[in-house]
Amino acid sequence: MKTLSLRARILTATAVGAATVAAVSVTAGAYAAQPAPAAVSVRSGDLVQSSHLTADAATRAARAALDAAKKEGQKVSVAVVDRDGNTVVTLRGDGAGPQSYESAQRKAFTAVSWNAPTSELVKRLAQTPNLKDIPGTLFLPGGAPVQASGAPVAGIGVAGAPSGDLDEKFAQAGVAALGR
């Protein structure tokens, strides 16, 4: 096999580079020449609107739950999720255990998903044990839904107190703060 001289290799590389640039330019030009897709107007009857807490309201609720726990000497984490289960705010209290952060989020998600306090959902679990298999849920007391006109708009979850009843009491304090 014959080795190309340095000059021949440079010329070959230059030619290949130029051909590549030309091919990319032609391809890009072909895409640029196509018209942009037209915007589609959707009929209003095809849309669903939902209400969500503001970040300020979610923070106020989380702070109220954390303060209620602190008054009783409990070290907890608090999470507030929106109607779609997305976390809006999470506060981890001083000294709260590492497991409390995720547990609070999952309790909040569970409460908003079923529009019910998680303590009630624990009772439903006795009749339908496979509910616990739904990803992201946690069927332990400590989650409370936030409602507007009876519909869920958020969930508040608290975790870390020695009992779920205390967790739920603090979550309810967060809900109550939104009514003030």
PDB file of C-alpha atoms in Angstrom, residues 61 64-66 68-69 72 74 76-78 103-104 107-108 110-111 115-123 138-145 155-176:
ATOM      1  CA  ALA A  61     -49.048  26.446  54.032  1.00  0.00           C
ATOM      2  CA  ALA A  64     -47.646  26.824  58.955  1.00  0.00           C
ATOM      3  CA  ALA A  65     -47.345  23.021  59.040  1.00  0.00           C
ATOM      4  CA  LEU A  66     -43.674  23.209  59.992  1.00  0.00           C
ATOM      5  CA  ALA A  68     -47.205  23.638  64.159  1.00  0.00           C
ATOM      6  CA  ALA A  69     -44.793  20.698  64.390  1.00  0.00           C
ATOM      7  CA  GLU A  72     -44.903  20.462  69.683  1.00  0.00           C
ATOM      8  CA  GLN A  74     -41.471  17.548  66.401  1.00  0.00           C
ATOM      9  CA  VAL A  76     -40.594  16.977  60.320  1.00  0.00           C
ATOM     10  CA  SER A  77     -40.432  17.685  56.622  1.00  0.00           C
ATOM     11  CA  VAL A  78     -43.348  19.261  54.765  1.00  0.00           C
ATOM     12  CA  SER A 103     -42.215  10.525  52.562  1.00  0.00           C
ATOM     13  CA  ALA A 104     -43.745  14.011  52.854  1.00  0.00           C
ATOM     14  CA  LYS A 107     -48.050  11.655  51.211  1.00  0.00           C
ATOM     15  CA  ALA A 108     -48.883  14.996  49.563  1.00  0.00           C
ATOM     16  CA  THR A 110     -51.350  10.579  47.525  1.00  0.00           C
ATOM     17  CA  ALA A 111     -53.692  13.089  49.218  1.00  0.00           C
ATOM     18  CA  ASN A 115     -58.707  14.170  47.184  1.00  0.00           C
ATOM     19  CA  ALA A 116     -58.733  12.635  50.649  1.00  0.00           C
ATOM     20  CA  PRO A 117     -56.612  12.654  53.795  1.00  0.00           C
ATOM     21  CA  THR A 118     -54.166   9.777  53.706  1.00  0.00           C
ATOM     22  CA  SER A 119     -55.515   8.489  57.037  1.00  0.00           C
ATOM     23  CA  GLU A 120     -58.803   7.740  55.239  1.00  0.00           C
ATOM     24  CA  LEU A 121     -56.945   6.139  52.364  1.00  0.00           C
ATOM     25  CA  VAL A 122     -55.214   3.759  54.771  1.00  0.00           C
ATOM     26  CA  LYS A 123     -58.686   2.379  55.549  1.00  0.00           C
ATOM     27  CA  LEU A 138     -47.603   6.368  50.301  1.00  0.00           C
ATOM     28  CA  PHE A 139     -50.568   5.135  52.292  1.00  0.00           C
ATOM     29  CA  LEU A 140     -49.650   6.403  55.737  1.00  0.00           C
ATOM     30  CA  PRO A 141     -51.397   9.172  57.693  1.00  0.00           C
ATOM     31  CA  GLY A 142     -49.866  12.598  57.184  1.00  0.00           C
ATOM     32  CA  GLY A 143     -51.250  13.853  53.875  1.00  0.00           C
ATOM     33  CA  ALA A 144     -54.126  16.306  53.436  1.00  0.00           C
ATOM     34  CA  PRO A 145     -55.769  17.597  50.261  1.00  0.00           C
ATOM     35  CA  GLY A 155     -51.789  18.279  48.632  1.00  0.00           C
ATOM     36  CA  ILE A 156     -49.796  18.830  51.816  1.00  0.00           C
ATOM     37  CA  GLY A 157     -47.699  16.018  53.226  1.00  0.00           C
ATOM     38  CA  VAL A 158     -45.877  15.889  56.536  1.00  0.00           C
ATOM     39  CA  ALA A 159     -43.495  13.164  57.692  1.00  0.00           C
ATOM     40  CA  GLY A 160     -41.133  12.640  60.574  1.00  0.00           C
ATOM     41  CA  ALA A 161     -43.272  12.835  63.706  1.00  0.00           C
ATOM     42  CA  PRO A 162     -43.467   9.645  65.793  1.00  0.00           C
ATOM     43  CA  SER A 163     -47.028   8.980  64.579  1.00  0.00           C
ATOM     44  CA  GLY A 164     -48.957   9.504  61.393  1.00  0.00           C
ATOM     45  CA  ASP A 165     -51.735  11.139  63.384  1.00  0.00           C
ATOM     46  CA  LEU A 166     -49.346  13.922  64.390  1.00  0.00           C
ATOM     47  CA  ASP A 167     -48.081  14.239  60.810  1.00  0.00           C
ATOM     48  CA  GLU A 168     -51.646  14.642  59.590  1.00  0.00           C
ATOM     49  CA  LYS A 169     -52.479  17.140  62.338  1.00  0.00           C
ATOM     50  CA  PHE A 170     -49.588  19.305  61.119  1.00  0.00           C
ATOM     51  CA  ALA A 171     -50.650  18.901  57.472  1.00  0.00           C
ATOM     52  CA  GLN A 172     -54.128  20.091  58.444  1.00  0.00           C
ATOM     53  CA  ALA A 173     -52.535  23.151  60.082  1.00  0.00           C
ATOM     54  CA  GLY A 174     -51.053  23.936  56.672  1.00  0.00           C
ATOM     55  CA  VAL A 175     -54.450  23.578  55.014  1.00  0.00           C
ATOM     56  CA  ALA A 176     -56.031  25.815  57.667  1.00  0.00           C
TER      57      ALA A 176
END
